[in-house]
Coordinates of C-alpha atoms and ligand atoms in Angstrom, one line a residue:
M1 CA -274.4 69.4 -127.2
K2 CA -274.5 68.7 -123.5
T3 CA -277.8 68.1 -121.8
K4 CA -277.8 69.2 -118.2
E5 CA -281.1 68.3 -116.7
A6 CA -281.4 67.7 -113.0
P7 CA -283.7 64.7 -112.6
A8 CA -286.0 64.6 -109.7
A9 CA -284.7 61.1 -108.7
V10 CA -282.1 58.7 -110.1
T11 CA -283.8 55.8 -111.9
N12 CA -281.3 52.9 -112.5
A13 CA -278.0 54.8 -112.6
C14 CA -275.7 54.2 -115.5
K15 CA -272.8 53.4 -113.1
L16 CA -272.1 50.7 -110.5
C17 CA -270.8 51.0 -107.1
S18 CA -267.2 52.1 -106.5
P19 CA -266.0 49.1 -104.4
L20 CA -267.1 46.8 -107.3
G21 CA -264.3 48.3 -109.4
A22 CA -261.8 47.8 -106.6
V23 CA -262.9 44.1 -106.3
L24 CA -262.3 43.7 -110.0
A25 CA -258.8 45.2 -109.9
F26 CA -257.9 43.0 -106.9
K27 CA -259.1 39.9 -108.8
G28 CA -256.2 40.6 -111.1
I29 CA -253.5 40.0 -108.5
E30 CA -252.1 36.5 -107.9
G31 CA -253.2 35.1 -104.6
A32 CA -255.3 38.1 -103.6
V33 CA -258.7 38.2 -101.8
C34 CA -260.8 41.3 -101.1
I35 CA -262.7 42.4 -98.0
L36 CA -265.3 45.1 -97.9
H37 CA -265.3 47.3 -94.8
G38 CA -269.1 47.6 -94.5
S39 CA -272.3 45.6 -94.5
Q40 CA -272.7 42.2 -95.9
G41 CA -275.3 43.5 -98.4
C42 CA -272.6 45.4 -100.3
A43 CA -270.4 42.2 -100.7
T44 CA -273.5 40.2 -101.7
Y45 CA -274.5 42.7 -104.4
I46 CA -271.0 42.9 -105.8
R47 CA -270.6 39.1 -105.8
R48 CA -274.0 38.6 -107.5
Y49 CA -273.3 41.3 -110.1
M50 CA -269.8 40.0 -111.0
I51 CA -270.7 36.3 -111.0
S52 CA -273.6 37.0 -113.3
H53 CA -271.3 38.6 -115.9
Y54 CA -268.1 36.4 -115.5
K55 CA -269.9 33.1 -114.7
E56 CA -267.1 32.2 -112.3
P57 CA -267.2 31.7 -108.5
L58 CA -266.1 34.9 -106.7
D59 CA -265.4 35.4 -103.0
V60 CA -265.8 38.8 -101.4
A61 CA -265.5 39.0 -97.7
S62 CA -267.2 41.6 -95.5
S63 CA -266.5 43.1 -92.1
S64 CA -270.2 42.6 -91.6
F65 CA -271.4 45.9 -90.1
S66 CA -274.3 45.6 -87.7
E67 CA -276.3 48.4 -86.1
D68 CA -273.7 48.6 -83.3
T69 CA -270.7 48.8 -85.6
A70 CA -272.5 51.5 -87.7
I71 CA -272.6 53.6 -84.5
F72 CA -269.4 52.7 -82.7
G73 CA -267.2 51.9 -85.6
G74 CA -266.0 48.6 -87.3
S75 CA -262.4 48.3 -86.0
F76 CA -263.0 45.0 -84.2
T77 CA -265.0 43.4 -87.0
L78 CA -262.5 44.3 -89.6
M79 CA -259.7 42.9 -87.6
Q80 CA -261.7 39.7 -87.0
G81 CA -262.5 39.5 -90.7
L82 CA -258.9 39.8 -91.6
D83 CA -257.9 37.1 -89.1
N84 CA -260.6 34.8 -90.6
L85 CA -259.5 35.5 -94.2
I86 CA -255.8 34.8 -93.4
K87 CA -256.7 31.6 -91.7
Q88 CA -258.9 30.3 -94.4
Y89 CA -257.4 31.6 -97.6
R90 CA -253.7 32.1 -96.8
P91 CA -253.6 34.9 -99.3
A92 CA -250.6 36.8 -100.6
L93 CA -252.5 40.1 -100.5
I94 CA -255.8 41.4 -99.1
G95 CA -257.5 44.3 -100.7
V96 CA -259.6 46.3 -98.2
A97 CA -262.2 48.5 -99.8
T98 CA -264.4 50.8 -97.9
T99 CA -268.1 51.1 -98.6
C100 CA -270.7 54.0 -98.4
L101 CA -271.5 53.1 -94.8
S102 CA -268.0 52.9 -93.4
E103 CA -267.0 56.1 -95.2
T104 CA -270.2 57.9 -94.0
I105 CA -269.5 57.1 -90.3
G106 CA -265.9 58.2 -90.9
D107 CA -264.3 54.8 -89.9
D108 CA -260.6 55.2 -90.6
A109 CA -259.8 51.9 -92.3
G110 CA -256.2 53.0 -92.9
R111 CA -255.6 53.5 -89.1
I112 CA -257.3 50.1 -88.4
L113 CA -254.9 48.4 -90.7
H114 CA -252.0 50.2 -89.1
D115 CA -253.1 49.0 -85.7
Y116 CA -253.7 45.5 -87.0
K117 CA -250.2 45.2 -88.4
K118 CA -248.8 46.5 -85.1
E119 CA -250.8 44.1 -83.0
R120 CA -250.0 41.1 -85.3
A121 CA -246.3 42.1 -85.8
G122 CA -244.1 39.0 -86.5
Q123 CA -247.0 36.9 -87.7
G124 CA -246.1 36.9 -91.4
L125 CA -249.1 38.9 -92.6
P126 CA -250.1 39.1 -96.2
V127 CA -249.7 42.5 -98.0
L128 CA -252.7 44.7 -96.9
I129 CA -253.9 47.4 -99.2
K130 CA -256.6 49.8 -98.3
V131 CA -258.6 51.7 -101.0
S132 CA -261.2 54.4 -100.2
T133 CA -264.2 53.6 -102.3
A134 CA -267.2 55.7 -101.2
A135 CA -269.7 54.9 -103.9
Y136 CA -271.5 58.2 -103.5
K137 CA -268.2 59.9 -104.6
G138 CA -267.3 57.8 -107.6
T139 CA -268.2 55.1 -110.1
H140 CA -267.0 51.5 -110.4
A141 CA -264.4 52.8 -112.9
D142 CA -263.1 55.2 -110.2
G143 CA -262.9 52.4 -107.7
F144 CA -260.9 50.3 -110.2
V145 CA -258.4 53.1 -111.0
S146 CA -257.9 53.9 -107.3
A147 CA -257.3 50.2 -106.5
V148 CA -254.7 49.9 -109.3
R149 CA -253.0 53.1 -108.1
E150 CA -253.0 52.2 -104.3
T151 CA -251.6 48.7 -105.1
V152 CA -248.7 50.1 -107.3
E153 CA -248.0 52.8 -104.6
A154 CA -247.8 50.1 -101.9
L155 CA -245.7 47.6 -103.8
A156 CA -243.4 49.3 -106.4
K157 CA -239.8 49.4 -105.1
K158 CA -236.7 50.7 -106.7
G159 CA -234.4 48.0 -108.0
T160 CA -232.4 47.4 -111.1
K161 CA -233.7 49.4 -114.1
N162 CA -234.8 47.1 -117.0
D163 CA -236.4 47.2 -120.4
S164 CA -239.8 45.9 -119.4
V165 CA -243.2 47.5 -120.1
N166 CA -246.0 48.1 -117.6
I167 CA -249.3 47.8 -119.3
F168 CA -252.2 49.1 -117.2
P169 CA -255.2 48.3 -119.4
G170 CA -258.2 49.6 -117.4
M171 CA -261.5 47.8 -117.2
L172 CA -261.4 45.4 -120.2
S173 CA -262.8 41.9 -120.6
P174 CA -260.7 38.9 -119.8
E175 CA -260.6 38.2 -123.6
D176 CA -259.2 41.7 -124.2
L177 CA -256.6 41.1 -121.6
R178 CA -255.6 37.8 -123.3
N179 CA -255.3 39.6 -126.6
I180 CA -253.1 42.3 -125.2
K181 CA -250.8 39.7 -123.5
E182 CA -250.5 37.7 -126.7
T183 CA -249.6 40.8 -128.6
A184 CA -246.9 41.8 -126.1
E185 CA -245.5 38.3 -126.3
V186 CA -245.5 38.3 -130.2
F187 CA -243.5 41.5 -130.0
G188 CA -241.1 39.7 -127.7
L189 CA -241.6 42.1 -124.8
R190 CA -240.9 41.6 -121.2
Y191 CA -244.1 43.1 -119.7
T192 CA -246.3 43.4 -116.6
L193 CA -250.0 43.5 -117.2
F194 CA -251.9 44.8 -114.2
P195 CA -254.6 43.9 -113.3
D196 CA -254.7 40.6 -115.1
Y197 CA -258.0 38.8 -114.3
S198 CA -257.9 36.9 -117.7
E199 CA -257.6 33.6 -115.8
T200 CA -259.1 34.3 -112.4
L201 CA -262.4 35.5 -114.0
D202 CA -262.4 33.3 -117.0
A203 CA -260.9 30.0 -116.0
G204 CA -261.2 26.4 -117.3
Q205 CA -262.8 23.5 -115.4
W206 CA -261.3 22.8 -112.0
G207 CA -261.5 19.4 -110.2
G208 CA -262.7 21.1 -107.0
Y209 CA -263.3 24.6 -105.7
E210 CA -260.2 26.8 -105.7
L211 CA -260.2 29.3 -102.9
L212 CA -257.6 31.3 -104.7
P213 CA -258.1 30.7 -108.4
P214 CA -254.8 30.5 -110.4
G215 CA -253.7 33.5 -112.4
G216 CA -253.3 37.2 -111.8
T217 CA -250.3 39.6 -111.7
P218 CA -247.6 38.2 -109.4
L219 CA -246.6 40.5 -106.5
E220 CA -242.9 40.4 -107.6
A221 CA -243.9 41.8 -111.0
L222 CA -245.8 44.6 -109.2
T223 CA -242.8 45.4 -107.1
D224 CA -240.7 45.6 -110.3
T225 CA -243.1 48.1 -112.0
A226 CA -240.9 50.8 -110.5
N227 CA -238.0 49.6 -112.7
A228 CA -239.7 49.4 -116.1
A229 CA -238.7 51.4 -119.1
V230 CA -242.3 52.6 -119.8
T231 CA -245.8 52.4 -118.6
I232 CA -248.6 52.2 -121.1
E233 CA -251.9 53.4 -119.6
L234 CA -255.1 52.8 -121.6
G235 CA -258.2 54.8 -121.2
N236 CA -258.9 58.4 -122.1
S237 CA -259.9 59.4 -118.6
A238 CA -256.6 58.0 -117.3
G239 CA -255.0 61.3 -118.4
Q240 CA -257.3 63.2 -116.0
G241 CA -256.7 62.1 -112.5
E242 CA -254.0 60.5 -110.3
T243 CA -253.1 57.2 -111.8
A244 CA -250.6 54.4 -111.1
G245 CA -248.6 55.4 -114.3
K246 CA -248.4 59.0 -113.1
Y247 CA -247.2 57.8 -109.7
L248 CA -244.4 55.6 -111.3
Q249 CA -243.4 58.5 -113.4
K250 CA -243.2 60.9 -110.5
E251 CA -241.5 58.6 -108.0
F252 CA -239.3 56.4 -110.2
G253 CA -239.0 58.3 -113.5
V254 CA -240.8 55.5 -115.5
K255 CA -241.8 57.1 -118.8
R256 CA -245.6 57.1 -119.3
A257 CA -247.7 56.8 -122.5
S258 CA -251.4 57.6 -122.0
L259 CA -253.4 56.1 -124.8
P260 CA -257.1 55.6 -125.6
V261 CA -258.6 52.2 -125.3
P262 CA -257.4 50.6 -128.6
I263 CA -260.7 50.1 -130.3
G264 CA -260.6 50.7 -134.1
V265 CA -257.7 51.2 -136.5
K266 CA -256.5 54.6 -135.3
A267 CA -256.4 53.8 -131.6
T268 CA -254.9 50.4 -132.2
D269 CA -252.2 51.9 -134.4
L270 CA -251.2 54.2 -131.4
F271 CA -250.9 51.1 -129.2
M272 CA -248.8 49.2 -131.7
E273 CA -246.5 52.2 -132.2
E274 CA -245.8 52.2 -128.4
L275 CA -245.1 48.5 -128.6
E276 CA -242.8 49.1 -131.6
K277 CA -240.9 51.7 -129.6
A278 CA -240.6 49.5 -126.5
A279 CA -239.5 46.4 -128.5
G280 CA -237.3 48.3 -130.9
K281 CA -238.8 46.4 -133.8
Q282 CA -241.5 46.9 -136.4
I283 CA -245.0 45.6 -136.0
P284 CA -245.1 41.9 -136.7
D285 CA -246.6 40.8 -140.0
K286 CA -249.5 39.0 -138.2
Y287 CA -250.9 42.4 -137.0
L288 CA -250.4 44.0 -140.4
K289 CA -252.6 41.3 -141.8
E290 CA -255.2 41.7 -139.1
R291 CA -255.1 45.5 -139.7
G292 CA -255.6 44.8 -143.4
R293 CA -258.6 42.5 -142.8
L294 CA -260.2 45.1 -140.5
I295 CA -259.9 47.9 -143.1
D296 CA -261.2 45.5 -145.8
S297 CA -264.3 44.7 -143.6
Y298 CA -264.9 48.5 -143.1
V299 CA -265.0 48.8 -146.9
D300 CA -267.4 45.8 -147.2
G301 CA -269.7 47.0 -144.5
H302 CA -269.5 50.7 -145.1
K303 CA -272.9 51.0 -146.9
Y304 CA -274.7 49.5 -143.9
V305 CA -273.2 51.7 -141.3
F306 CA -272.5 55.0 -142.9
G307 CA -274.5 57.8 -141.4
V308 CA -276.3 55.5 -139.0
K309 CA -277.0 57.0 -135.6
A310 CA -276.1 55.1 -132.4
A311 CA -276.5 55.6 -128.7
V312 CA -273.5 54.5 -126.6
F313 CA -273.5 54.2 -122.8
G314 CA -271.3 52.8 -120.1
E315 CA -268.1 53.8 -118.3
E316 CA -266.4 56.9 -119.7
D317 CA -263.3 55.2 -121.2
L318 CA -265.4 52.7 -123.1
V319 CA -267.9 55.4 -124.3
V320 CA -265.2 57.7 -125.6
S321 CA -263.3 55.0 -127.4
M322 CA -266.4 53.4 -128.7
A323 CA -267.7 56.8 -130.0
A324 CA -264.3 57.4 -131.7
F325 CA -264.6 53.9 -133.3
L326 CA -268.1 54.6 -134.5
D327 CA -266.9 57.9 -136.0
E328 CA -264.0 56.0 -137.7
I329 CA -266.4 53.6 -139.4
G330 CA -268.8 56.4 -140.5
M331 CA -271.5 56.0 -137.9
I332 CA -272.7 58.9 -135.7
P333 CA -272.5 58.4 -131.9
S334 CA -275.6 60.6 -131.4
V335 CA -276.1 59.9 -127.7
C336 CA -273.0 59.3 -125.5
A337 CA -273.9 58.7 -121.9
S338 CA -272.0 57.8 -118.7
G339 CA -272.8 57.7 -115.0
A340 CA -269.6 59.4 -114.2
P341 CA -270.3 62.9 -112.8
A342 CA -266.8 64.3 -113.2
G343 CA -267.7 66.7 -116.0
K344 CA -264.9 65.2 -118.3
L345 CA -267.0 63.3 -120.9
E346 CA -267.7 66.1 -123.3
N347 CA -264.1 67.3 -123.4
L348 CA -262.9 63.7 -123.9
L349 CA -265.4 63.3 -126.8
R350 CA -264.4 66.6 -128.3
E351 CA -260.7 65.4 -128.4
A352 CA -261.7 62.0 -129.8
I353 CA -264.1 63.2 -132.5
P354 CA -262.7 66.0 -134.7
D355 CA -266.1 67.3 -136.0
F356 CA -267.9 66.9 -132.7
D357 CA -270.1 70.0 -133.1
A358 CA -271.2 69.2 -136.6
K359 CA -272.3 65.7 -135.5
E360 CA -274.8 67.3 -132.9
I361 CA -273.9 64.7 -130.2
T362 CA -275.9 64.7 -127.0
V363 CA -273.6 64.1 -124.1
L364 CA -275.2 62.8 -120.8
E365 CA -273.0 62.8 -117.7
D366 CA -274.1 61.5 -114.3
A367 CA -276.8 59.8 -116.4
D368 CA -279.4 57.3 -115.3
F369 CA -281.4 55.1 -117.7
E370 CA -284.4 57.4 -117.5
L371 CA -282.4 60.3 -118.9
I372 CA -280.8 58.0 -121.5
E373 CA -284.3 56.8 -122.6
Q374 CA -285.5 60.4 -123.1
A375 CA -282.5 61.2 -125.3
V376 CA -282.8 58.0 -127.3
K377 CA -286.5 58.7 -127.8
K378 CA -285.7 62.2 -129.1
I379 CA -282.9 61.2 -131.4
S380 CA -284.1 57.8 -132.6
P381 CA -280.8 56.1 -133.1
K382 CA -280.9 52.8 -135.1
I383 CA -278.7 50.9 -132.6
M384 CA -277.7 51.0 -129.0
I385 CA -274.3 49.9 -127.8
G386 CA -273.5 49.2 -124.2
S387 CA -274.1 46.9 -121.3
S388 CA -277.2 44.7 -120.9
K389 CA -278.6 47.4 -118.5
G390 CA -279.8 49.1 -121.7
Y391 CA -282.0 46.1 -122.5
K392 CA -285.2 47.6 -121.1
I393 CA -284.9 50.7 -123.3
S394 CA -284.0 48.6 -126.3
R395 CA -287.1 46.4 -125.8
K396 CA -289.4 49.4 -125.1
L397 CA -288.3 51.4 -128.1
N398 CA -287.6 48.5 -130.4
I399 CA -284.0 49.5 -131.0
P400 CA -281.4 46.7 -131.3
L401 CA -278.8 46.5 -128.6
V402 CA -275.2 45.4 -129.1
R403 CA -274.0 44.2 -125.7
C404 CA -270.5 45.1 -124.7
G405 CA -268.5 46.3 -121.7
F406 CA -269.8 45.5 -118.2
P407 CA -272.2 44.1 -117.1
V408 CA -273.7 41.6 -119.5
H409 CA -276.2 39.7 -117.4
D410 CA -278.5 38.4 -120.1
R411 CA -276.2 36.7 -122.5
A412 CA -273.5 34.0 -122.2
G413 CA -269.8 34.9 -122.8
G414 CA -269.6 38.4 -121.1
A415 CA -266.0 37.6 -120.2
R416 CA -265.2 36.7 -123.8
I417 CA -266.5 39.8 -125.5
A418 CA -263.6 41.3 -127.6
H419 CA -263.4 45.0 -127.9
V420 CA -259.7 45.9 -128.5
L421 CA -256.9 45.7 -131.0
Y422 CA -257.4 44.9 -134.7
K423 CA -258.9 41.5 -133.9
G424 CA -261.3 42.7 -131.2
S425 CA -262.3 45.7 -133.3
Q426 CA -263.0 43.3 -136.2
Q427 CA -265.4 41.2 -134.0
L428 CA -267.0 44.4 -132.7
F429 CA -267.5 45.8 -136.2
D430 CA -269.0 42.5 -137.5
R431 CA -271.4 42.4 -134.5
I432 CA -272.6 45.9 -135.1
V433 CA -273.1 45.4 -138.9
N434 CA -274.9 42.0 -138.3
K435 CA -277.1 43.6 -135.6
L436 CA -278.2 46.2 -138.1
L437 CA -278.7 43.6 -140.9
E438 CA -280.7 41.4 -138.5
D439 CA -282.9 44.3 -137.6
A440 CA -283.4 45.3 -141.2
Q441 CA -284.1 41.7 -142.2
E442 CA -286.7 41.2 -139.4
N443 CA -288.5 44.4 -140.2
S444 CA -288.5 43.9 -144.0
A445 CA -291.9 42.9 -145.4
A446 CA -290.2 40.6 -147.9
G447 CA -287.2 39.5 -146.0
F448 CA -283.9 39.0 -147.8
S449 CA -281.4 36.2 -148.1
Y450 CA -278.3 38.1 -149.5
M451 CA -276.8 41.3 -148.0
Ligands
LIG501 S1 -274.3 50.8 -100.3 FE1 -272.6 51.8 -101.5 S2 -270.9 50.4 -101.4 FE2 -272.7 49.3 -100.7 S3 -273.4 48.3 -102.6 FE3 -274.6 50.2 -102.4 S4 -273.4 51.7 -103.6 FE4 -272.1 49.9 -103.2

């Protein structure tokens, strides 16, 4: 059941700005920095937002639009900004993401970069990659996908074909990225994970400030993505638009497997099957044991989750995979909401949940938190699952919130929330069951000590 109500005004949209997604993707490249072509406010907002979630220092430069540049164009300030960045950071790559303002005035950042390269020819410039990220046209997830695609398009080069695997994981947590890398290693695979911000956005203690934090996908590995045997792209919506995996398939004949975000047994099985094919060996015993433990926990916790209604919100990929996971454990994802306006969410949910109609699921696209609150009030789910932006509704309606995805501003460890594979799903399942138990315990007149 899709609710299409046109709100009078957007109140706290369930999406973030598109360049933010591009900044996140560029943080997953070794030696990269990002500059926003627009006003300083955009860079400040993105820095603040991401630092609050990842609890790591994060530099985002800006071409610093003023009133004059907004009228006459920002060619000069972008070139000056690039000069400064190169001088201070000596980066291997600079990601240039446009903002609402530069897009609105029609500044052609691609042409500016072309002129810049011509003017500075012979100066050993870093790789420059431009991505169009008008926030009024897309969400942070769109900005992320575009940056991944533009980077691969710019760097992939035909060389010697090999047996490596490209893994393009989508917007997962650093902890998820580490789990995926560890799994590929246990399978004995040669692989390229892109983007990989598992270290740049969740690092250890440094002696001093690192202008370019260690970690990230090396540029050579990105060049070699053209020669891999297969690309595994995660995220249901990845099948819909132009993606890096589709580009590699079209230009270099790299086979592509498009899979859902591996949350839960079914979705993780699909991911493991792809790794089995790529590695030419059966799933290692370690993962069979993790799978067994996950299923056993489903059995143990079934009575607490069966038939329980939930509201899920966030970026499309997470919402679809989370809803499928809830369906797998016997819960009902009664409200599924995303800020993405592309009109794909209901179809993706229909594909992911076999008895979609019988479950009477309310799907909210292009949603803000006002609309989500109305739906949650009407349906009265027992739990909410999504970013900490849902906290106000959770508090107002007294419905517990399981924080996951991005952003998590009001808890520690946002970078270490596990969502994927058998191990991550296990942690997610335990958190959901425990949140329900905690709520039942707090609201029980007698209280209880045993579950
Ligand atoms: S003006 Fe646009 S690009 Fe800048 S922060 Fe706001 S939504 Fe993002």
